[in-house]
Tab-separated table of C-alpha atoms in Angstrom:
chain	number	residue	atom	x	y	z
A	1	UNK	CA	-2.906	-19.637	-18.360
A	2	UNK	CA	-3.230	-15.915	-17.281
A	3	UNK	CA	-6.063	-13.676	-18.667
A	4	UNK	CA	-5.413	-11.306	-21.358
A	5	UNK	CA	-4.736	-7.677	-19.250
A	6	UNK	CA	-7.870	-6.342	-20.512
A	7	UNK	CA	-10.925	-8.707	-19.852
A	8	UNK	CA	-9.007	-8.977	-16.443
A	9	UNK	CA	-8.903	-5.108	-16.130
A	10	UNK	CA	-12.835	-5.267	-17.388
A	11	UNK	CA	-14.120	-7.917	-14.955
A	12	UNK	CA	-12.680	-5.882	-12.208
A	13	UNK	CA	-14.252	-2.686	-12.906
A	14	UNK	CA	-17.336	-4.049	-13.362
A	15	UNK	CA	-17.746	-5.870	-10.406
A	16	UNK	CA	-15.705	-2.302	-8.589
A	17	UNK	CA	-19.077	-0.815	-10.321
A	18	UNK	CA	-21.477	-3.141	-8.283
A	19	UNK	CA	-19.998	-2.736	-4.872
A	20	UNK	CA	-19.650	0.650	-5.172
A	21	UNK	CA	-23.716	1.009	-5.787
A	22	UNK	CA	-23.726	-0.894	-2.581
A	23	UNK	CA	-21.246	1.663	-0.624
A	24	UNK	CA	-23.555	4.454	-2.012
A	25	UNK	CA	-26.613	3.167	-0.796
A	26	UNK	CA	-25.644	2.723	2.845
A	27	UNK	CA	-24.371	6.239	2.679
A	28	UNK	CA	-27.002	7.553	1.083
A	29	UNK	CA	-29.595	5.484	4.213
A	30	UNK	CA	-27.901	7.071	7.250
A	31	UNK	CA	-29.010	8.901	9.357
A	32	UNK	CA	-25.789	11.808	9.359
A	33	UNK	CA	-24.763	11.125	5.895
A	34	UNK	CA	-21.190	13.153	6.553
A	35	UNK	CA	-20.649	11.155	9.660
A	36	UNK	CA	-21.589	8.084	7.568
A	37	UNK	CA	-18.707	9.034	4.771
A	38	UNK	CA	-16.360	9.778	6.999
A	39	UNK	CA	-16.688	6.508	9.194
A	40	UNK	CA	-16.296	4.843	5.593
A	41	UNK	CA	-13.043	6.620	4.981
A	42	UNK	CA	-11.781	6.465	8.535
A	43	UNK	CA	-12.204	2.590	8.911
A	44	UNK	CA	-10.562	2.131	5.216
A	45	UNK	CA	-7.460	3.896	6.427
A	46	UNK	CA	-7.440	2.016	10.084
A	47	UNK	CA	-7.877	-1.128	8.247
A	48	UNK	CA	-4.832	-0.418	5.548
A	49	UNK	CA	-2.284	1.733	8.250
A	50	UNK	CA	-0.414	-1.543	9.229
A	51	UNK	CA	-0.307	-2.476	5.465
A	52	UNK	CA	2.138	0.763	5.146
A	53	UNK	CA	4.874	-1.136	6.484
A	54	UNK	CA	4.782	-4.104	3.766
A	55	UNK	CA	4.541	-1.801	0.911
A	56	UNK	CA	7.335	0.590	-1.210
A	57	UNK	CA	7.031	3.850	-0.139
A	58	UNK	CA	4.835	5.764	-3.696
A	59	UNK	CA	7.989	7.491	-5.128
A	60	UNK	CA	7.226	9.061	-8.008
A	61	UNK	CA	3.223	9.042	-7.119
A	62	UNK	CA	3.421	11.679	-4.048
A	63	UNK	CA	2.396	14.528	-6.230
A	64	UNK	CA	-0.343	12.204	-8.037
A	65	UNK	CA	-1.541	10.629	-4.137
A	66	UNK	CA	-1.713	14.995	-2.792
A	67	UNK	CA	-3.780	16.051	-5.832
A	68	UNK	CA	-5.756	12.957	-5.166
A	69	UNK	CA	-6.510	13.545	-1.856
A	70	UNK	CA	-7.624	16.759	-2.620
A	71	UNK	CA	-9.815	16.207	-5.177
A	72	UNK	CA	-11.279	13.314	-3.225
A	73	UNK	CA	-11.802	16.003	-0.447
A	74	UNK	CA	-13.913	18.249	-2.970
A	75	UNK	CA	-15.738	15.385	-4.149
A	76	UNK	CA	-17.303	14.253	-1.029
A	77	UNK	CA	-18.236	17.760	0.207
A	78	UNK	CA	-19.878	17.790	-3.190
A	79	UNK	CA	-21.634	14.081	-2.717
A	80	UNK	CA	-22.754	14.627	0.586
A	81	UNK	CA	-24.321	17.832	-0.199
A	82	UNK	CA	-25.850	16.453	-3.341
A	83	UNK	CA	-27.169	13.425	-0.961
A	84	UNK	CA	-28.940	15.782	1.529
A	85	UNK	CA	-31.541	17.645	-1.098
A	86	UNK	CA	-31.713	15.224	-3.757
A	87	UNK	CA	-33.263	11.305	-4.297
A	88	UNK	CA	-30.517	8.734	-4.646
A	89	UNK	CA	-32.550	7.793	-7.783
A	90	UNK	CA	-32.342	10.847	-9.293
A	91	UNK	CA	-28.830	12.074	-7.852
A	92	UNK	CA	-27.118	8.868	-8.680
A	93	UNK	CA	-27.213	8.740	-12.102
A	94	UNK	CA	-26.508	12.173	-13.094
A	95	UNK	CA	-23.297	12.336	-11.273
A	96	UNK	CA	-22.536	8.701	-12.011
A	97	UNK	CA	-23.428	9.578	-15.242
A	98	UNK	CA	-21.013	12.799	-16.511
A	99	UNK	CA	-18.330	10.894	-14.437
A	100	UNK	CA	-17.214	8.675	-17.658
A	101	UNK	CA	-17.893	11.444	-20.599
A	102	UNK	CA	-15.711	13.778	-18.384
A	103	UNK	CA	-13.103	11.326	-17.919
A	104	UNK	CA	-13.157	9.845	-21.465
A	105	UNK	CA	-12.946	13.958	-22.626
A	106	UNK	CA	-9.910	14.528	-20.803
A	107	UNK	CA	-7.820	11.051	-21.404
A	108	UNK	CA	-8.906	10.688	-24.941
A	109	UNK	CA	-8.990	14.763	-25.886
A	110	UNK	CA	-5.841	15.976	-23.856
A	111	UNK	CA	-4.010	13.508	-23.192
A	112	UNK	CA	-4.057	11.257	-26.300
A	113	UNK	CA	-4.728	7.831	-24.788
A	114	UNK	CA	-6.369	4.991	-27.508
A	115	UNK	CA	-9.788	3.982	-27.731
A	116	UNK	CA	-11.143	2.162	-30.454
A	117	UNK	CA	-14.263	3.580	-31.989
A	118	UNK	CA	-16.614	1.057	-30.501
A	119	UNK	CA	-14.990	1.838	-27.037
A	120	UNK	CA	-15.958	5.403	-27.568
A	121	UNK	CA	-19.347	4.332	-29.116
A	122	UNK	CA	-19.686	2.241	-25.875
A	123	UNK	CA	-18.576	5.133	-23.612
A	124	UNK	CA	-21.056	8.068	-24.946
A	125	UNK	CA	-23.953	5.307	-24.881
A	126	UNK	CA	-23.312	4.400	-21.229
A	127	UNK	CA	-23.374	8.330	-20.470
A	128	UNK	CA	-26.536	8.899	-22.546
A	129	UNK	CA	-28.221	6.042	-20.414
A	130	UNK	CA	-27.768	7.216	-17.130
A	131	UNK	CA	-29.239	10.520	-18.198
A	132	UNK	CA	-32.139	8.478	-19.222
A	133	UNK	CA	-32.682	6.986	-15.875
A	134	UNK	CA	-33.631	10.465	-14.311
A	135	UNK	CA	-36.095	10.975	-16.981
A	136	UNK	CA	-39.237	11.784	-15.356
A	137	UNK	CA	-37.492	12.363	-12.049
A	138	UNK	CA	-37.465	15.459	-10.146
A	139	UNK	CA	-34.104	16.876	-9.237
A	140	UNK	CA	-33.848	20.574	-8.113
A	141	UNK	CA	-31.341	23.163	-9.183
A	142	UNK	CA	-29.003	22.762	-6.612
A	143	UNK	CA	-29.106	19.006	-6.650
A	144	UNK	CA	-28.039	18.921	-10.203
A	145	UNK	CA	-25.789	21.442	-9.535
A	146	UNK	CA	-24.031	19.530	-7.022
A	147	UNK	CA	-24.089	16.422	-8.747
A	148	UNK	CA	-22.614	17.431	-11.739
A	149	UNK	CA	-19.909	19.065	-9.292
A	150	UNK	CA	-19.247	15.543	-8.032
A	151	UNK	CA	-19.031	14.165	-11.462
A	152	UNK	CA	-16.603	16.695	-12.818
A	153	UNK	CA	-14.379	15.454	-9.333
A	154	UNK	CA	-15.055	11.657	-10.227
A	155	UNK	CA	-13.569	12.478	-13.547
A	156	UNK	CA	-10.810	14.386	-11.995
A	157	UNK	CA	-9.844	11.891	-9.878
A	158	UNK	CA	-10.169	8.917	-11.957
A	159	UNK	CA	-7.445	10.570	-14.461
A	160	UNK	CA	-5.154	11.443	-11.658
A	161	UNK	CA	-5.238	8.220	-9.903
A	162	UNK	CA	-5.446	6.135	-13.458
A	163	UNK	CA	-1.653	8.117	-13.861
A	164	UNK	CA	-0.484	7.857	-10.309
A	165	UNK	CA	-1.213	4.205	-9.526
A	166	UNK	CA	1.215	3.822	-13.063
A	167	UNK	CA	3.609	5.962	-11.689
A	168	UNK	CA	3.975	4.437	-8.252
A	169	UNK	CA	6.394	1.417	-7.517
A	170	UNK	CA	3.385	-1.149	-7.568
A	171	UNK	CA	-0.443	-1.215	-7.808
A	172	UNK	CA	-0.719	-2.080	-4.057
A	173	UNK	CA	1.466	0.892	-3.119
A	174	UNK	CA	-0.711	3.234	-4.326
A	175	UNK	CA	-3.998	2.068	-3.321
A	176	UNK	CA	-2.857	1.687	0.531
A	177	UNK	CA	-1.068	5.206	0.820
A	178	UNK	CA	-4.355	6.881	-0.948
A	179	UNK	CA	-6.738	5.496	1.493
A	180	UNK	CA	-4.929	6.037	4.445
A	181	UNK	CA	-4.220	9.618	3.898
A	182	UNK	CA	-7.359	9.900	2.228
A	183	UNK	CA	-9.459	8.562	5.351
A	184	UNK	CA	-7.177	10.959	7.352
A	185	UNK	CA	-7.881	13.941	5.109
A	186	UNK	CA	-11.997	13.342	5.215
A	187	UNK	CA	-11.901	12.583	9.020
A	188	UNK	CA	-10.081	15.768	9.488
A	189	UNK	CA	-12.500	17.583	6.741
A	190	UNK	CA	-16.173	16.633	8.295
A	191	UNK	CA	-14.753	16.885	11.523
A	192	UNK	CA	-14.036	20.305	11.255
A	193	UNK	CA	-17.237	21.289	9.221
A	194	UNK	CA	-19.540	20.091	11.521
A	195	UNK	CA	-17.687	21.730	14.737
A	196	UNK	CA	-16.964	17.879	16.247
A	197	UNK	CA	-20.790	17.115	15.771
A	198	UNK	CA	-19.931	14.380	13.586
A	199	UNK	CA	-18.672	12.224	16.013
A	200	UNK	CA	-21.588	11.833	18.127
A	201	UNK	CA	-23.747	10.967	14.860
A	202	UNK	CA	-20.654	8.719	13.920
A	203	UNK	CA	-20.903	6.334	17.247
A	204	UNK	CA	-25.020	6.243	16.542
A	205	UNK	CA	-24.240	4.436	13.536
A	206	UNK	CA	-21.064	2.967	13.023
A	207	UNK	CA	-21.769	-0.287	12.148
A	208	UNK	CA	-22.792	0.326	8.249
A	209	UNK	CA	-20.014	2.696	8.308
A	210	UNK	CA	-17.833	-0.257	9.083
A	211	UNK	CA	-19.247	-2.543	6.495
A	212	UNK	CA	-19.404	0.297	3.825
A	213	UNK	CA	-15.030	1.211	4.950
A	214	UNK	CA	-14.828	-2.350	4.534
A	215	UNK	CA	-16.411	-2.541	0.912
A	216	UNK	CA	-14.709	1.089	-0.258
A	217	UNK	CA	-11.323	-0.478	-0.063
A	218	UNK	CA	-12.652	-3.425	-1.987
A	219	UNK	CA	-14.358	-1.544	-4.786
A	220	UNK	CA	-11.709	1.166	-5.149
A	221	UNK	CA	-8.835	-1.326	-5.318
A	222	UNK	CA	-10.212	-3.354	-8.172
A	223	UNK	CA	-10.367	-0.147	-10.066
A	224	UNK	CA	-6.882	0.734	-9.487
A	225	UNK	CA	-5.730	-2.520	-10.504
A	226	UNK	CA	-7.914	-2.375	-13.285
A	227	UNK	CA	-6.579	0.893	-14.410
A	228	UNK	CA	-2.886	-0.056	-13.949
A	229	UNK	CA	-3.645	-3.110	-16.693
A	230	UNK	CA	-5.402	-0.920	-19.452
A	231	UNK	CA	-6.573	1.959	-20.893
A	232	UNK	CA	-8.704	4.890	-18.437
A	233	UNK	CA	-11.949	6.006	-20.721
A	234	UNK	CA	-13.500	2.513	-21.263
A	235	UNK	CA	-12.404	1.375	-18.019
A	236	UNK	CA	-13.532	4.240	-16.316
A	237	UNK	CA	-16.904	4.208	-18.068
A	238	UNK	CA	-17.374	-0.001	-17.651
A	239	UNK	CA	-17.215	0.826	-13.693
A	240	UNK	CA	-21.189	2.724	-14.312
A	241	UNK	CA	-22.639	-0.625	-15.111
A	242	UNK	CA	-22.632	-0.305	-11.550
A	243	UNK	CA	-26.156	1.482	-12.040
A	244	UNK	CA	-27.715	-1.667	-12.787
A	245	UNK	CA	-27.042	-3.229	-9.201
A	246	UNK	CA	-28.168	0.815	-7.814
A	247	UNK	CA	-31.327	0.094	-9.580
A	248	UNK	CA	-31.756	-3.761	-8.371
A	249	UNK	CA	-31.283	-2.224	-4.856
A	250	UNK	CA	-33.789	0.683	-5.195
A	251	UNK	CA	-36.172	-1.788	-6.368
A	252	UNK	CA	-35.628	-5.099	-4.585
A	253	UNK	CA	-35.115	-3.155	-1.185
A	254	UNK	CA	-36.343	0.778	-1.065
A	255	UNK	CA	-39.477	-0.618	-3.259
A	256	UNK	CA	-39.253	2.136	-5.323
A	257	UNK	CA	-40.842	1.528	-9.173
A	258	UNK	CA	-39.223	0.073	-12.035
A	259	UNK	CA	-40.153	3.059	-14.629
A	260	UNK	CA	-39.610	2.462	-17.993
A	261	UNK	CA	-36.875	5.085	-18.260
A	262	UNK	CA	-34.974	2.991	-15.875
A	263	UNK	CA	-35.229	-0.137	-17.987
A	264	UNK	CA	-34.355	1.408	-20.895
A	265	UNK	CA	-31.638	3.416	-19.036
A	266	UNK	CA	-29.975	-0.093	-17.658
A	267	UNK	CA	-30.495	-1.527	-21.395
A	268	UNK	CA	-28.630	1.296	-22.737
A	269	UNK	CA	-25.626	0.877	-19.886
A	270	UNK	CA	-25.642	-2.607	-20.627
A	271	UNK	CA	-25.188	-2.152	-24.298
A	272	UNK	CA	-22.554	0.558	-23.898
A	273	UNK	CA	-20.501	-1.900	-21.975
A	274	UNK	CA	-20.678	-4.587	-24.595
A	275	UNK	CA	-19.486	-2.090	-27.343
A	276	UNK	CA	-16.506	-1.441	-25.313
A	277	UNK	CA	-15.652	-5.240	-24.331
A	278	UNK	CA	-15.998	-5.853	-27.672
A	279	UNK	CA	-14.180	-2.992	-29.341
């Protein structure tokens, strides 16, 4: 018997939420952290370019897969500069964090898709926890500045490609056309930025880029699916129970300390994502 579309859509995002964390934290431990993003994109589109001959072309989603790309291009200027002054710890969570209220704002507020009131109980209780988690943290003005910058893109692309992935022919359509011109469109981007410096840094550490290209496609194709089966806000906000793995890692591996802002931050995510499964 086949799941119901929305635990299926749920299940997805929240284990897209965990291996993102993952993706984020090898970024986030290179050496050349633009080099490092844009090995992750690059190897995502190498992987998926043969894959563009087995799917339908996007039609109808071409406008939805350009603003996309864009957007994504924004973002990562945005996460990468956030990444060089600020802790993961404290960076993390804030952008992570205005990501789902954003999102839920826009879908719920403008464009009058459903949520029941414990999905939107769930939703501003996930974003109030991972503003907890930076309590006692120092971020400077420019980090926050640039993390709330990526959030407001996160949001902005989640809505866009929650409508295109709908729009196009299939799910699988969609996801293999964004990452290929996607990876193409970053490439190009840090490329240019850094004056072909990024490719030296890129050959110094390519092999977590690899893994990390390798996990991206995973992580961003369960929420894609996930989106085409149900509604964007709770889905959208389920995908930052991803935190609690970021905080497993922080701990378990970069040895940093288990504050009780943090606990009570993951207790509050936790909680926000059982109002929604259960609303």
């Amino acid at each position: 018997m086949a799941m119901p579309a929305f635990p299926l859509a749920a299940l997805l995002m929240i284990a897209s939420g965990s291996i993102h964390a993952v993706v984020n934290a090898i970024v986030k431990g290179g050496r050349d952290k633009a080099a490092g993003r844009a090995l992750t994109d690059g190897t995502s589109a190498l992987i998926l370019l043969p894959a563009t001959l087995f799917v339908p072309l996007p039609a109808g989603a071409w406008g939805w897969l350009a603003a996309s790309a864009a957007i994504h291009g924004f973002y990562l200027y945005a996460l990468i500069r956030a990444y060089r002054i600020g802790d993961l710890s404290a960076v993390y969570p804030v952008l992570r964090g205005s990501a789902p209220l954003l999102t839920a704002l826009v879908t719920l507020g403008l464009l009058g898709e459903a949520a029941t009131t414990w999905q939107i109980a769930g939703i501003a209780l996930i974003g109030a926890a991972m503003f907890v988690m930076i309590a006692g943290r120092h971020i400077g003005r420019a980090a926050l500045g640039w993390s709330l910058a990526t959030g407001a893109c996160i949001a902005a692309y989640t809505v866009v490609d929650a409508i295109g992935v709908r729009a196009a022919p299939s799910p699988a359509s969609y996801i293999v056309w964004l990452f290929v011109q996607m990876g193409a469109v970053v490439v190009a981007m840090f490329g240019i930025l850094s004056r072909g410096a990024m490719f030296a840094a890129a050959r110094a550490q390519w092999q977590p880029g690899v893994v990390a290209g390798i996990l991206s496609i995973l992580t961003y194709a369960m929420a894609l699916t996930a989106f085409s089966l149900g509604p964007t806000a709770p889905l959208a906000a389920l995908r930052e129970t991803g935190m609690v793995t970021a905080l497993l890692i922080s701990i378990l591996f970069l040895k940093e300390r288990a504050t009780s802002g943090r606990v009570i931050g993951v207790a509050g995510i936790l909680a926000g994502a059982a109002l929604i499964l259960a609303g």
